[in-house]
PDB file of C-alpha atoms in Angstrom:
ATOM      1  CA  MET L   1      86.038 104.670 106.320  1.00  0.00           C
ATOM      2  CA  LYS L   2      84.301 106.715 108.814  1.00  0.00           C
ATOM      3  CA  ILE L   3      86.500 106.767 112.068  1.00  0.00           C
ATOM      4  CA  GLU L   4      84.481 107.991 115.100  1.00  0.00           C
ATOM      5  CA  ILE L   5      86.892 109.198 118.754  1.00  0.00           C
ATOM      6  CA  LEU L   6      85.324 109.103 122.560  1.00  0.00           C
ATOM      7  CA  ASP L   7      86.665 109.948 125.491  1.00  0.00           C
ATOM      8  CA  GLU L   8      85.515 106.748 127.301  1.00  0.00           C
ATOM      9  CA  VAL L   9      83.555 103.786 126.746  1.00  0.00           C
ATOM     10  CA  SER L  10      82.942 100.644 129.110  1.00  0.00           C
ATOM     11  CA  SER L  11      84.909  99.063 125.580  1.00  0.00           C
ATOM     12  CA  THR L  12      85.224  99.286 121.989  1.00  0.00           C
ATOM     13  CA  ASN L  13      84.486  96.214 120.890  1.00  0.00           C
ATOM     14  CA  GLU L  14      81.267  96.323 121.953  1.00  0.00           C
ATOM     15  CA  TYR L  15      80.257  99.554 121.302  1.00  0.00           C
ATOM     16  CA  ILE L  16      81.034  99.232 117.762  1.00  0.00           C
ATOM     17  CA  ARG L  17      77.475  96.466 117.794  1.00  0.00           C
ATOM     18  CA  ARG L  18      75.260  99.301 116.988  1.00  0.00           C
ATOM     19  CA  TYR L  19      76.787  99.583 113.382  1.00  0.00           C
ATOM     20  CA  PHE L  20      76.515  96.143 112.075  1.00  0.00           C
ATOM     21  CA  ALA L  21      73.423  96.571 110.975  1.00  0.00           C
ATOM     22  CA  SER L  22      74.899  99.967 108.696  1.00  0.00           C
ATOM     23  CA  GLY L  23      76.877  97.980 106.237  1.00  0.00           C
ATOM     24  CA  GLU L  24      79.337 100.306 106.131  1.00  0.00           C
ATOM     25  CA  ASP L  25      83.323 100.219 107.543  1.00  0.00           C
ATOM     26  CA  ARG L  26      84.474 102.105 110.727  1.00  0.00           C
ATOM     27  CA  ILE L  27      86.435 102.880 113.010  1.00  0.00           C
ATOM     28  CA  VAL L  28      86.093 103.457 116.844  1.00  0.00           C
ATOM     29  CA  VAL L  29      88.830 104.640 118.889  1.00  0.00           C
ATOM     30  CA  ALA L  30      88.509 105.229 122.644  1.00  0.00           C
ATOM     31  CA  LYS L  31      91.146 107.287 124.749  1.00  0.00           C
ATOM     32  CA  ARG L  32      90.194 105.338 127.615  1.00  0.00           C
ATOM     33  CA  GLN L  33      88.251 102.084 128.240  1.00  0.00           C
ATOM     34  CA  THR L  34      86.460 100.973 131.643  1.00  0.00           C
ATOM     35  CA  GLY L  35      85.869  97.166 130.563  1.00  0.00           C
ATOM     36  CA  GLY L  36      88.042  95.881 127.964  1.00  0.00           C
ATOM     37  CA  LYS L  37      88.396  92.710 126.970  1.00  0.00           C
ATOM     38  CA  GLY L  38      91.311  90.619 126.192  1.00  0.00           C
ATOM     39  CA  THR L  39      90.983  87.073 124.793  1.00  0.00           C
ATOM     40  CA  LYS L  40      89.452  84.458 127.485  1.00  0.00           C
ATOM     41  CA  GLY L  41      87.570  86.577 128.359  1.00  0.00           C
ATOM     42  CA  ARG L  42      90.684  88.447 130.284  1.00  0.00           C
ATOM     43  CA  SER L  43      90.635  91.798 131.248  1.00  0.00           C
ATOM     44  CA  PHE L  44      92.800  94.532 129.491  1.00  0.00           C
ATOM     45  CA  ALA L  45      93.967  97.369 131.066  1.00  0.00           C
ATOM     46  CA  SER L  46      92.980 100.757 129.099  1.00  0.00           C
ATOM     47  CA  GLU L  47      94.215 103.564 130.705  1.00  0.00           C
ATOM     48  CA  GLU L  48      94.875 106.938 129.105  1.00  0.00           C
ATOM     49  CA  GLY L  49      97.747 107.103 127.146  1.00  0.00           C
ATOM     50  CA  GLY L  50      96.913 103.926 124.810  1.00  0.00           C
ATOM     51  CA  ILE L  51      95.337 103.398 121.291  1.00  0.00           C
ATOM     52  CA  TYR L  52      92.066 101.359 122.125  1.00  0.00           C
ATOM     53  CA  LEU L  53      90.423 100.746 118.806  1.00  0.00           C
ATOM     54  CA  SER L  54      87.915  98.463 117.162  1.00  0.00           C
ATOM     55  CA  ALA L  55      87.504  98.078 113.420  1.00  0.00           C
ATOM     56  CA  LEU L  56      84.402  96.756 111.931  1.00  0.00           C
ATOM     57  CA  ASN L  57      84.471  95.994 108.478  1.00  0.00           C
ATOM     58  CA  PHE L  58      81.838  93.861 105.928  1.00  0.00           C
ATOM     59  CA  TYR L  59      82.537  90.943 103.149  1.00  0.00           C
ATOM     60  CA  SER L  60      80.409  90.149 100.744  1.00  0.00           C
ATOM     61  CA  ASP L  61      83.060  87.087  99.500  1.00  0.00           C
ATOM     62  CA  PHE L  62      85.134  86.247 102.323  1.00  0.00           C
ATOM     63  CA  PRO L  63      85.698  82.200 102.634  1.00  0.00           C
ATOM     64  CA  ALA L  64      85.682  81.686 106.518  1.00  0.00           C
ATOM     65  CA  ARG L  65      88.108  79.250 106.464  1.00  0.00           C
ATOM     66  CA  ASN L  66      90.483  82.285 105.616  1.00  0.00           C
ATOM     67  CA  ALA L  67      89.305  84.145 108.730  1.00  0.00           C
ATOM     68  CA  PHE L  68      92.643  83.613 110.667  1.00  0.00           C
ATOM     69  CA  TYR L  69      94.270  86.376 107.856  1.00  0.00           C
ATOM     70  CA  LEU L  70      91.963  89.247 109.860  1.00  0.00           C
ATOM     71  CA  MET L  71      94.112  88.345 112.719  1.00  0.00           C
ATOM     72  CA  ALA L  72      97.477  87.439 111.087  1.00  0.00           C
ATOM     73  CA  HIS L  73      96.536  91.477 109.341  1.00  0.00           C
ATOM     74  CA  ALA L  74      96.416  93.585 112.492  1.00  0.00           C
ATOM     75  CA  ALA L  75      99.288  91.695 114.093  1.00  0.00           C
ATOM     76  CA  VAL L  76     101.121  92.825 110.942  1.00  0.00           C
ATOM     77  CA  ALA L  77      99.707  96.001 110.985  1.00  0.00           C
ATOM     78  CA  VAL L  78     100.742  96.559 115.112  1.00  0.00           C
ATOM     79  CA  CYS L  79     104.275  95.782 114.396  1.00  0.00           C
ATOM     80  CA  ARG L  80     104.671  97.558 111.549  1.00  0.00           C
ATOM     81  CA  THR L  81     103.038 100.782 113.829  1.00  0.00           C
ATOM     82  CA  ALA L  82     106.026  99.704 116.110  1.00  0.00           C
ATOM     83  CA  GLU L  83     108.453  99.545 112.959  1.00  0.00           C
ATOM     84  CA  ALA L  84     107.834 102.879 112.220  1.00  0.00           C
ATOM     85  CA  PHE L  85     109.034 104.158 115.734  1.00  0.00           C
ATOM     86  CA  SER L  86     112.567 101.946 114.757  1.00  0.00           C
ATOM     87  CA  LEU L  87     111.369  99.513 116.898  1.00  0.00           C
ATOM     88  CA  SER L  88     111.579  95.766 116.301  1.00  0.00           C
ATOM     89  CA  SER L  89     108.433  93.555 116.766  1.00  0.00           C
ATOM     90  CA  GLU L  90     107.767  89.886 117.199  1.00  0.00           C
ATOM     91  CA  ILE L  91     104.184  87.976 116.966  1.00  0.00           C
ATOM     92  CA  LYS L  92     103.554  85.631 119.910  1.00  0.00           C
ATOM     93  CA  TRP L  93     101.315  83.264 118.185  1.00  0.00           C
ATOM     94  CA  PRO L  94      98.115  83.871 117.460  1.00  0.00           C
ATOM     95  CA  ASN L  95      98.211  87.564 117.689  1.00  0.00           C
ATOM     96  CA  ASP L  96      99.929  89.381 120.403  1.00  0.00           C
ATOM     97  CA  VAL L  97     102.997  91.625 119.450  1.00  0.00           C
ATOM     98  CA  TYR L  98     105.849  91.999 121.498  1.00  0.00           C
ATOM     99  CA  LEU L  99     109.087  94.282 122.035  1.00  0.00           C
ATOM    100  CA  ASN L 100     112.164  92.656 123.360  1.00  0.00           C
ATOM    101  CA  GLY L 101     110.495  90.072 125.412  1.00  0.00           C
ATOM    102  CA  LYS L 102     107.160  92.280 127.194  1.00  0.00           C
ATOM    103  CA  LYS L 103     103.834  92.394 125.809  1.00  0.00           C
ATOM    104  CA  LEU L 104     103.062  95.638 123.005  1.00  0.00           C
ATOM    105  CA  ALA L 105      99.461  94.745 122.606  1.00  0.00           C
ATOM    106  CA  GLY L 106      96.440  92.507 122.003  1.00  0.00           C
ATOM    107  CA  ILE L 107      94.088  91.886 119.950  1.00  0.00           C
ATOM    108  CA  LEU L 108      90.890  90.146 119.712  1.00  0.00           C
ATOM    109  CA  VAL L 109      88.458  89.199 116.599  1.00  0.00           C
ATOM    110  CA  GLU L 110      85.204  88.744 116.624  1.00  0.00           C
ATOM    111  CA  ASN L 111      83.631  87.030 113.251  1.00  0.00           C
ATOM    112  CA  ILE L 112      80.199  87.233 112.291  1.00  0.00           C
ATOM    113  CA  LEU L 113      79.873  83.977 109.638  1.00  0.00           C
ATOM    114  CA  GLU L 114      76.716  82.991 107.473  1.00  0.00           C
ATOM    115  CA  ASN L 115      76.742  80.347 105.335  1.00  0.00           C
ATOM    116  CA  ASN L 116      80.471  79.636 105.659  1.00  0.00           C
ATOM    117  CA  MET L 117      81.351  83.293 104.583  1.00  0.00           C
ATOM    118  CA  VAL L 118      82.461  85.965 107.173  1.00  0.00           C
ATOM    119  CA  LYS L 119      79.680  88.289 106.990  1.00  0.00           C
ATOM    120  CA  LEU L 120      81.439  91.158 109.398  1.00  0.00           C
ATOM    121  CA  SER L 121      84.499  91.031 111.477  1.00  0.00           C
ATOM    122  CA  VAL L 122      85.457  93.281 114.073  1.00  0.00           C
ATOM    123  CA  THR L 123      88.851  93.744 115.453  1.00  0.00           C
ATOM    124  CA  GLY L 124      89.636  94.855 118.682  1.00  0.00           C
ATOM    125  CA  ILE L 125      93.504  96.509 119.173  1.00  0.00           C
ATOM    126  CA  GLY L 126      94.940  97.407 122.408  1.00  0.00           C
ATOM    127  CA  VAL L 127      98.476  99.093 122.194  1.00  0.00           C
ATOM    128  CA  ASN L 128     100.804 100.751 124.951  1.00  0.00           C
ATOM    129  CA  VAL L 129     101.761 103.873 123.871  1.00  0.00           C
ATOM    130  CA  SER L 130     102.215 106.285 126.607  1.00  0.00           C
ATOM    131  CA  ASN L 131     100.555 104.479 129.182  1.00  0.00           C
ATOM    132  CA  ASP L 132     101.873 103.501 132.425  1.00  0.00           C
ATOM    133  CA  VAL L 133     102.344  99.704 132.348  1.00  0.00           C
ATOM    134  CA  SER L 134     104.506  99.995 135.463  1.00  0.00           C
ATOM    135  CA  GLY L 135     101.848  98.181 137.272  1.00  0.00           C
ATOM    136  CA  LEU L 136     102.348  95.158 134.720  1.00  0.00           C
ATOM    137  CA  ASN L 137     104.961  92.748 136.846  1.00  0.00           C
ATOM    138  CA  GLY L 138     107.340  93.927 134.240  1.00  0.00           C
ATOM    139  CA  ILE L 139     105.346  91.644 131.337  1.00  0.00           C
ATOM    140  CA  ALA L 140     104.244  94.842 129.436  1.00  0.00           C
ATOM    141  CA  THR L 141     106.077  97.628 127.916  1.00  0.00           C
ATOM    142  CA  SER L 142     105.370 100.627 125.393  1.00  0.00           C
ATOM    143  CA  LEU L 143     106.077 102.058 122.366  1.00  0.00           C
ATOM    144  CA  SER L 144     107.603 105.331 124.772  1.00  0.00           C
ATOM    145  CA  GLU L 145     108.850 102.754 126.940  1.00  0.00           C
ATOM    146  CA  GLU L 146     111.158 101.547 124.321  1.00  0.00           C
ATOM    147  CA  THR L 147     111.918 104.381 122.684  1.00  0.00           C
ATOM    148  CA  GLY L 148     113.084 106.280 125.487  1.00  0.00           C
ATOM    149  CA  LYS L 149     111.072 109.281 124.759  1.00  0.00           C
ATOM    150  CA  THR L 150     107.198 110.197 124.573  1.00  0.00           C
ATOM    151  CA  ILE L 151     105.433 109.308 121.807  1.00  0.00           C
ATOM    152  CA  PRO L 152     102.095 110.783 121.307  1.00  0.00           C
ATOM    153  CA  VAL L 153      98.756 108.488 120.709  1.00  0.00           C
ATOM    154  CA  GLU L 154      97.662 110.648 117.715  1.00  0.00           C
ATOM    155  CA  SER L 155     100.929 110.120 115.978  1.00  0.00           C
ATOM    156  CA  ALA L 156     101.079 106.440 116.623  1.00  0.00           C
ATOM    157  CA  LEU L 157      96.934 106.125 115.981  1.00  0.00           C
ATOM    158  CA  GLU L 158      97.717 107.761 112.360  1.00  0.00           C
ATOM    159  CA  ILE L 159     100.080 105.149 111.390  1.00  0.00           C
ATOM    160  CA  LEU L 160      98.318 102.380 112.941  1.00  0.00           C
ATOM    161  CA  ILE L 161      95.074 103.380 110.933  1.00  0.00           C
ATOM    162  CA  GLY L 162      96.959 103.845 107.842  1.00  0.00           C
ATOM    163  CA  ASN L 163      98.427 100.054 108.290  1.00  0.00           C
ATOM    164  CA  LEU L 164      95.242  98.903 109.017  1.00  0.00           C
ATOM    165  CA  GLN L 165      94.343 100.035 105.649  1.00  0.00           C
ATOM    166  CA  GLN L 166      96.879  98.352 103.755  1.00  0.00           C
ATOM    167  CA  LYS L 167      97.342  94.409 102.106  1.00  0.00           C
ATOM    168  CA  PHE L 168     100.130  92.248 103.703  1.00  0.00           C
ATOM    169  CA  ASP L 169     100.990  89.044 102.472  1.00  0.00           C
ATOM    170  CA  PHE L 170     100.755  85.977 105.198  1.00  0.00           C
ATOM    171  CA  ASN L 171     104.549  85.883 105.031  1.00  0.00           C
ATOM    172  CA  ASP L 172     104.887  89.039 106.672  1.00  0.00           C
ATOM    173  CA  TYR L 173     103.180  87.468 109.624  1.00  0.00           C
ATOM    174  CA  LEU L 174     104.994  84.723 109.587  1.00  0.00           C
ATOM    175  CA  ALA L 175     108.566  86.438 109.302  1.00  0.00           C
ATOM    176  CA  ARG L 176     107.723  88.481 112.655  1.00  0.00           C
ATOM    177  CA  VAL L 177     106.194  85.280 114.649  1.00  0.00           C
ATOM    178  CA  ARG L 178     109.046  84.851 116.943  1.00  0.00           C
ATOM    179  CA  PHE L 179     109.354  81.194 118.183  1.00  0.00           C
ATOM    180  CA  LEU L 180     109.244  78.859 115.054  1.00  0.00           C
ATOM    181  CA  LYS L 181     111.825  76.501 114.640  1.00  0.00           C
ATOM    182  CA  LYS L 182     112.642  76.270 118.303  1.00  0.00           C
ATOM    183  CA  GLU L 183     112.059  74.712 121.390  1.00  0.00           C
ATOM    184  CA  VAL L 184     108.568  75.643 123.306  1.00  0.00           C
ATOM    185  CA  SER L 185     107.025  74.978 126.248  1.00  0.00           C
ATOM    186  CA  VAL L 186     103.140  74.308 125.689  1.00  0.00           C
ATOM    187  CA  VAL L 187     100.195  73.957 127.486  1.00  0.00           C
ATOM    188  CA  GLU L 188      96.889  73.419 125.164  1.00  0.00           C
ATOM    189  CA  ASN L 189      93.834  74.873 126.287  1.00  0.00           C
ATOM    190  CA  GLY L 190      90.746  72.476 127.452  1.00  0.00           C
ATOM    191  CA  THR L 191      92.771  69.323 128.871  1.00  0.00           C
ATOM    192  CA  GLY L 192      95.832  72.002 130.305  1.00  0.00           C
ATOM    193  CA  GLU L 193      97.962  69.723 128.896  1.00  0.00           C
ATOM    194  CA  GLN L 194     101.784  70.701 129.558  1.00  0.00           C
ATOM    195  CA  TYR L 195     104.898  69.618 127.643  1.00  0.00           C
ATOM    196  CA  THR L 196     107.901  70.500 125.952  1.00  0.00           C
ATOM    197  CA  ALA L 197     107.679  70.596 121.854  1.00  0.00           C
ATOM    198  CA  THR L 198     109.648  71.966 118.645  1.00  0.00           C
ATOM    199  CA  ALA L 199     107.028  74.516 116.951  1.00  0.00           C
ATOM    200  CA  MET L 200     107.586  73.866 113.444  1.00  0.00           C
ATOM    201  CA  GLN L 201     104.891  76.609 111.186  1.00  0.00           C
ATOM    202  CA  ILE L 202     101.888  77.986 111.459  1.00  0.00           C
ATOM    203  CA  LEU L 203      99.180  77.210 108.693  1.00  0.00           C
ATOM    204  CA  SER L 204      96.797  79.499 106.918  1.00  0.00           C
ATOM    205  CA  ASP L 205      94.367  78.691 109.415  1.00  0.00           C
ATOM    206  CA  GLY L 206      95.907  79.634 112.337  1.00  0.00           C
ATOM    207  CA  ARG L 207      97.051  76.534 113.720  1.00  0.00           C
ATOM    208  CA  LEU L 208     100.454  75.653 115.004  1.00  0.00           C
ATOM    209  CA  CYS L 209     102.076  72.538 114.082  1.00  0.00           C
ATOM    210  CA  VAL L 210     104.663  71.089 116.355  1.00  0.00           C
ATOM    211  CA  PHE L 211     106.739  68.158 116.782  1.00  0.00           C
ATOM    212  CA  ARG L 212     106.142  66.440 120.365  1.00  0.00           C
ATOM    213  CA  GLY L 213     109.037  63.674 119.827  1.00  0.00           C
ATOM    214  CA  GLU L 214     108.125  62.099 116.848  1.00  0.00           C
ATOM    215  CA  GLN L 215     104.628  62.787 116.602  1.00  0.00           C
ATOM    216  CA  GLU L 216     103.361  66.002 114.620  1.00  0.00           C
ATOM    217  CA  VAL L 217     100.512  67.958 116.603  1.00  0.00           C
ATOM    218  CA  PHE L 218      98.508  70.482 114.916  1.00  0.00           C
ATOM    219  CA  LEU L 219      96.977  73.061 118.074  1.00  0.00           C
ATOM    220  CA  SER L 220      94.231  75.865 117.109  1.00  0.00           C
ATOM    221  CA  ALA L 221      94.123  76.733 121.178  1.00  0.00           C
ATOM    222  CA  ALA L 222      97.573  76.868 123.515  1.00  0.00           C
ATOM    223  CA  GLU L 223      99.720  78.863 125.822  1.00  0.00           C
ATOM    224  CA  ILE L 224     102.933  79.051 124.173  1.00  0.00           C
ATOM    225  CA  SER L 225     105.952  80.430 125.456  1.00  0.00           C
ATOM    226  CA  LEU L 226     110.117  80.212 124.786  1.00  0.00           C
ATOM    227  CA  LYS L 227     111.570  77.156 126.363  1.00  0.00           C
ATOM    228  CA  ILE L 228     114.178  78.799 128.873  1.00  0.00           C
TER     229      ILE L 228
END
């Protein structure tokens, strides 16, 4: 797999689109992004010291119904990277990685489908390594902050790329989800409806099953937080 490292780019996810016609898997890494994007079009702080990576992968036989595995795989790869530094990480459904209740990484997967098959995917990953997250109101953390020592970005990047090239079982993802079998607060995307429910399981297609009272509800998109 080709790996391209840039000093600065607006967005690695946007930059890597120039290789869509190549048919060749590739990873693009930027030391800094000026227009990094997260889910729902949110901006993603991308100052030097973090990992800002996009992986382009092509597929010949990947059913679209299995597409959630790509997001789960990326989340596990990030968790395994944190674990390489003796840190215990958790996944907030569907794809954010947390350490000690603070966000370590965000993941954004974009797929191009053809005849109900995934033709190609772009997996964008941002990981806080040694970048300053003090201005994020205590909601984010970094590998360096959690270990109490400066982690070289190059070391974390090498481990992450290695993890991205490994295969993981879906149970590796489920084992790291932080709120299953617990009471959670739900805000449904689209309707904005808010309620309390018990998170039960995550299906292979990525839907979250919760019990709202006696009613079983399957969520495709919602904001979930542990009920305090």
